[in-house]
Coordinates of C-alpha atoms in Angstrom, one line a residue:
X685 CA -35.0 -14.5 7.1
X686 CA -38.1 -15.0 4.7
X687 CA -37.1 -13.0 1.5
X688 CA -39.5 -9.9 0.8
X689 CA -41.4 -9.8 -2.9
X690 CA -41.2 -6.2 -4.3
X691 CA -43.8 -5.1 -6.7
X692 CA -43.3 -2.8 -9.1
X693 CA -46.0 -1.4 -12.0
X694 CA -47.8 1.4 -14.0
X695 CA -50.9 0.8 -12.2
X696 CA -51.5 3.8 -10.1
X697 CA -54.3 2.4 -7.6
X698 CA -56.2 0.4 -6.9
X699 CA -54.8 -2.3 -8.9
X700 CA -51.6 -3.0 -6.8
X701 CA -54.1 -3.8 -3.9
X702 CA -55.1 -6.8 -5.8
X703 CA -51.9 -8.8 -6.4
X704 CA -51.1 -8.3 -2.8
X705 CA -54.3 -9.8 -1.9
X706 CA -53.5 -13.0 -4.2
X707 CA -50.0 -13.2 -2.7
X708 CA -51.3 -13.0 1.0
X709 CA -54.0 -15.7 0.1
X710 CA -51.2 -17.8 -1.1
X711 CA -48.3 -16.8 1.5
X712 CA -49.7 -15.5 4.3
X713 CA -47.5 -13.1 6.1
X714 CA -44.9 -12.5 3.5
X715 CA -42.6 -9.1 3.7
X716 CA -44.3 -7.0 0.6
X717 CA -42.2 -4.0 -0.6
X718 CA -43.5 -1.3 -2.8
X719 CA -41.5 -0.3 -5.0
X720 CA -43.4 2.3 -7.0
X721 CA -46.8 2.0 -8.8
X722 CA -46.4 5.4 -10.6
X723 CA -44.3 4.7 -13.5
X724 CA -45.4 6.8 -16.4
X725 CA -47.9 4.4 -18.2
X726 CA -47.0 1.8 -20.7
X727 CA -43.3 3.6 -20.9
X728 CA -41.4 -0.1 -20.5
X729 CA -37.2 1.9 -20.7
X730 CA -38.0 4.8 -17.7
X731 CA -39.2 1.1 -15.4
X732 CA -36.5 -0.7 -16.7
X733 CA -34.2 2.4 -15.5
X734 CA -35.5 2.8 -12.4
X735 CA -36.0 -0.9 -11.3
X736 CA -32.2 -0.7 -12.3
X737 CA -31.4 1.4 -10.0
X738 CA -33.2 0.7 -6.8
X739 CA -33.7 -3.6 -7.2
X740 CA -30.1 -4.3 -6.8
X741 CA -30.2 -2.5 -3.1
X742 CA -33.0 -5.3 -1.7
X743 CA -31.2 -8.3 -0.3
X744 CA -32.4 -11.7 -1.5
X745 CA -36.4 -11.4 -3.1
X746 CA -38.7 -12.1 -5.4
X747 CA -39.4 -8.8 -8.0
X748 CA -42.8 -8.5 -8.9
X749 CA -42.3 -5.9 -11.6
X750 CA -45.4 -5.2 -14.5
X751 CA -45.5 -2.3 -17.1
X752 CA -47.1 -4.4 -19.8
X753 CA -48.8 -2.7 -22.9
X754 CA -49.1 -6.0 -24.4
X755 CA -51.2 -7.6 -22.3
X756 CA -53.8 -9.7 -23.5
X757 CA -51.6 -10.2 -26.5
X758 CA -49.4 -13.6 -27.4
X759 CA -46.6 -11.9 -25.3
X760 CA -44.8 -14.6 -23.6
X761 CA -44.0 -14.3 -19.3
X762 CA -40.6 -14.5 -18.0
X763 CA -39.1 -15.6 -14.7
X764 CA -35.6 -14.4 -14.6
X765 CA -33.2 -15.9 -11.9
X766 CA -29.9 -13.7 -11.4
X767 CA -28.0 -14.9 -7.6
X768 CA -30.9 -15.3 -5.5
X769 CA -33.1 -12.9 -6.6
X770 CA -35.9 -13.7 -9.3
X771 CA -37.8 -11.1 -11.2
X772 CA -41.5 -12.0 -12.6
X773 CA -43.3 -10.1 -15.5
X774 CA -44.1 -9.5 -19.1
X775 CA -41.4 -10.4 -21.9
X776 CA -40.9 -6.7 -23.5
X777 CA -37.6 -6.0 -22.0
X778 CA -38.3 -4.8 -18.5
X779 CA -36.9 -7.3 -16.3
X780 CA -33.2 -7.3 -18.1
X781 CA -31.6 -4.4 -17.3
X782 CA -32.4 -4.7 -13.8
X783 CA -31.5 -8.3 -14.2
X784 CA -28.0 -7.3 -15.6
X785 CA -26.8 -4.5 -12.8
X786 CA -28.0 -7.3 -9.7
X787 CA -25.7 -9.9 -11.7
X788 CA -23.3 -6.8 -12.3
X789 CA -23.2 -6.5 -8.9
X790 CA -23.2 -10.0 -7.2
X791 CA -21.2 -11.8 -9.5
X792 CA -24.0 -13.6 -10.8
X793 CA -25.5 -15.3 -14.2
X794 CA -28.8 -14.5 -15.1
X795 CA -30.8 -17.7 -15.9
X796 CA -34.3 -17.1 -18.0
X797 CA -37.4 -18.8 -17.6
X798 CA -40.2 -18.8 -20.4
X799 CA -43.4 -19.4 -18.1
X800 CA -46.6 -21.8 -19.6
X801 CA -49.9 -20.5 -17.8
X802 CA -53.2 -21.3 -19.2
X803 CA -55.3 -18.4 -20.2
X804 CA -55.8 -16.0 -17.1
X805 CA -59.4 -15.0 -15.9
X806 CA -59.0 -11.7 -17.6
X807 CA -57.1 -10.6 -20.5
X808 CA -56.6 -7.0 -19.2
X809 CA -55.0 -8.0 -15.9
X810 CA -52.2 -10.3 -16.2
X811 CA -50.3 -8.7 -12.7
X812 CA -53.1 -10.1 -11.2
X813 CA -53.9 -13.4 -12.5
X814 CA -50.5 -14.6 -13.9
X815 CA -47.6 -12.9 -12.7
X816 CA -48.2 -12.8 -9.1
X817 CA -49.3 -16.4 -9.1
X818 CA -46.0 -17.0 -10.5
X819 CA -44.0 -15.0 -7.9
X820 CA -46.3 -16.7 -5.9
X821 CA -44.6 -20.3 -6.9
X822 CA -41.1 -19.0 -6.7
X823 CA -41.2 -17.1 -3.4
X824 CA -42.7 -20.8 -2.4
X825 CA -40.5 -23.3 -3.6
X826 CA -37.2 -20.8 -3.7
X827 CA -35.1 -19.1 -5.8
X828 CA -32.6 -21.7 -6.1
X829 CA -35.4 -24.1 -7.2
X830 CA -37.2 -22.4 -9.7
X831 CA -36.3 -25.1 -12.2
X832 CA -38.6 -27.3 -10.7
X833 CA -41.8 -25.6 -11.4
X834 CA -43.0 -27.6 -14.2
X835 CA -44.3 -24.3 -16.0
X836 CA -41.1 -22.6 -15.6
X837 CA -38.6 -23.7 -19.0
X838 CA -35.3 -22.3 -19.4
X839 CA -35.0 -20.3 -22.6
X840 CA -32.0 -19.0 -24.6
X841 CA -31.1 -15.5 -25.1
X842 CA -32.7 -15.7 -28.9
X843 CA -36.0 -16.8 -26.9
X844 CA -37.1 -13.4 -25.1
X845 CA -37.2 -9.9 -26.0
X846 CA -34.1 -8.1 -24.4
X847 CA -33.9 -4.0 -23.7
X848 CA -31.1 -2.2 -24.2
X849 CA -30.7 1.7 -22.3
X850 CA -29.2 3.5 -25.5
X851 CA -25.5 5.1 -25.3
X852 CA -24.3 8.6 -26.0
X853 CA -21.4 8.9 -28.4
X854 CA -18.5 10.9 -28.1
X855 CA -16.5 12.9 -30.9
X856 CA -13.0 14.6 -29.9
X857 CA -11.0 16.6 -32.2
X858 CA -8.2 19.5 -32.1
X859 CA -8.5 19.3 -28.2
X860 CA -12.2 19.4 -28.0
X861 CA -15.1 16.9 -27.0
X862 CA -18.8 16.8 -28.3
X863 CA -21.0 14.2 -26.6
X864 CA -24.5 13.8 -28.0
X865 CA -26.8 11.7 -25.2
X866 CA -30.1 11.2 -25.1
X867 CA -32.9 11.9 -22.1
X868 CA -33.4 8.6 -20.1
X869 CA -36.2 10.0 -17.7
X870 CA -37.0 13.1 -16.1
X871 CA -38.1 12.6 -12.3
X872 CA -40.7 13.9 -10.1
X873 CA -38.3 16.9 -9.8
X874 CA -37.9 17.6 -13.1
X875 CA -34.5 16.7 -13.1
X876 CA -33.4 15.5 -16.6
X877 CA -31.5 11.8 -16.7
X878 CA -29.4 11.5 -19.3
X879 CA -27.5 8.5 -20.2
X880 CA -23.9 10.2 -20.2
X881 CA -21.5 9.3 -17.7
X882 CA -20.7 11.4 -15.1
X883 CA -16.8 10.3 -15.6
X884 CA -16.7 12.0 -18.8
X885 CA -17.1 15.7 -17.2
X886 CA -14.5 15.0 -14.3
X887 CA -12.3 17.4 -14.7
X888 CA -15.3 20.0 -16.1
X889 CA -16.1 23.5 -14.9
X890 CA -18.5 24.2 -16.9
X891 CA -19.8 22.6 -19.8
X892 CA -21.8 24.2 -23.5
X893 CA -25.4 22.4 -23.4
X894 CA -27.0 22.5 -26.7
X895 CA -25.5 26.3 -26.7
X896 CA -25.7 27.4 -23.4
X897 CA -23.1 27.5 -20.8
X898 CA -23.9 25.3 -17.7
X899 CA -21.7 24.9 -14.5
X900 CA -20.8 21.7 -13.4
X901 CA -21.5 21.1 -9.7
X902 CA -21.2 19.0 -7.0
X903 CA -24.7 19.9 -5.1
X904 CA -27.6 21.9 -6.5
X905 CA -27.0 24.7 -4.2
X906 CA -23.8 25.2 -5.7
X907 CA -25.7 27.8 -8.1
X908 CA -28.4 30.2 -6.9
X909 CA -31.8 29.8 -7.0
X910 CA -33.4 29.1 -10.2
X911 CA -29.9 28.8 -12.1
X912 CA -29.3 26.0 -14.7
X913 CA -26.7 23.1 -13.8
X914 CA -25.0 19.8 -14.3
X915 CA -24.5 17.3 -11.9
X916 CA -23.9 13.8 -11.7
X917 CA -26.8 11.9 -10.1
X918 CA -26.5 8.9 -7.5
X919 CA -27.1 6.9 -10.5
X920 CA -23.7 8.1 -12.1
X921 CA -25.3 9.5 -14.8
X922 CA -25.0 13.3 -15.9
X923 CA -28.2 15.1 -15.0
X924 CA -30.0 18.6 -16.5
X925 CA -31.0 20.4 -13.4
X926 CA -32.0 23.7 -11.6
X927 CA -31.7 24.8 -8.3
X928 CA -35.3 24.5 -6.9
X929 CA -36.5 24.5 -10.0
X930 CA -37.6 22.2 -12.8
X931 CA -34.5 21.5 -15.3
X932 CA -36.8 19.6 -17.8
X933 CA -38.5 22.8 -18.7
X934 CA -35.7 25.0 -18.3
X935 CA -33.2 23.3 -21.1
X936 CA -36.5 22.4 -23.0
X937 CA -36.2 18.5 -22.4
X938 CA -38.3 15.8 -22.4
X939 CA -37.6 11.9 -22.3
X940 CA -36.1 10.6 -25.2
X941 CA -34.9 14.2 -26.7
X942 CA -31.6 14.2 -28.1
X943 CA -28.8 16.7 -26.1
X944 CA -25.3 17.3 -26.8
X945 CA -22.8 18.6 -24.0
X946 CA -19.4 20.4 -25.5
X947 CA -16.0 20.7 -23.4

């Protein structure tokens, strides 16, 4: 089976429309996946996070994936090959945390590509005029041959910008536990992402957020209507919710916000 390319971006629309076009020019009927288009703009660690957690369920493909504030800038483009998939986009950070939890899962090294283009057609629209021609060359001569695209140059890990998701820390003392995390995202539900792990509340009734008392559930309707909770989302990650409700504005959360959880 022909591997699919995803595409992935900030652009909202119409824009997406247009590196589809240049990929059908150049591959005819090739499987296109969306994969979302409405990533909050210019906001390069809520993509990485969620092209973390959906990329690594394709099979085999070629990840189109731009959030690029520094376009038109001396940024440098990256092909990254982890198994045999290949991610394509700007050099900020975005494509390595994805790149990690495919290798995570497959067993895989993840090989980096610096890319040489010559200067696109526009200097506002490099998802159109560079990285889809690039995912363009991959998809054509194969993942497992990217190294013979003569504008594709392996780099080492001192060579590209890497992104890191940050990490909560964890204090215990006389019996106790204080973990201080930090809002990854908030979703289209308002649920509020944090990057605590879930194993840390396993044993957890209910848990002190920033001064209130939260339960810790299983399933949102668990706690009535409009009541504050703690779950742990499919991502394994301890989440700020309410039922039917938005949990971002009920715990006063935004992305980025410090919270601290005591047990």
């Amino acid at each position: 089976m022909t591997p699919p390319i995803t595409l992935a971006s900030d652009f909202g629309t119409p824009y997406p429309a247009a590196m589809k076009g240049v990929l059908l020019q150049r591959l005819g009927d090739v499987r296109l996946v969306d994969v979302a288009h409405d990533f909050p703009r210019q906001d390069v660690p809520t993509a990485a996070f969620w092209l973390r957690e959906t990329l690594p369920y394709f099979p085999p493909a070629v990840h189109l994936a731009v959030v690029d504030p520094g376009v038109g800038t001396d940024r440098a483009a990256l092909a990254v090959r982890v198994g045999d998939h290949a991610l394509v986009g700007p050099d900020n950070g975005l494509l390595l945390p994805p790149a990690r939890r495919i290798a995570e899962r497959e067993d895989a090294e993840i090989e980096v590509f610096d890319v040489t283009y010559d200067t696109p057609a526009s200097t506002t629209f490099h998802g159109r005029d560079l990285f889809a021609p690039v995912a363009a060359d991959v998809h054509e001569v194969g993942v497992d041959a990217m190294e013979t695209l003569d504008h594709l140059t392996p780099v080492d890990a001192d060579d590209y910008v890497d992104l890191t998701l940050p990490e909560p820390t964890v204090e215990r003392e006389r019996g106790a536990t204080t973990v201080t995390g930090e809002v990854l995202v908030v979703d289209d539900f308002g649920n509020t992402i944090t990057n605590v792990p879930g194993d840390l509340f396993a044993d957890c009734e209910e848990v002190v957020v920033d001064g209130i008392t939260v339960p810790v559930v299983d399933a949102f309707a668990d706690v009535s209507r409009g009541e504050r909770l703690l779950t742990v989302g499919s991502h394994g990650y301890v989440e700020c919710d309410v039922n039917r409700g938005r949990g971002d504005k009920a715990f006063g959360l935004t992305v980025g916000d410090s919270v601290q959880f005591s047990f």
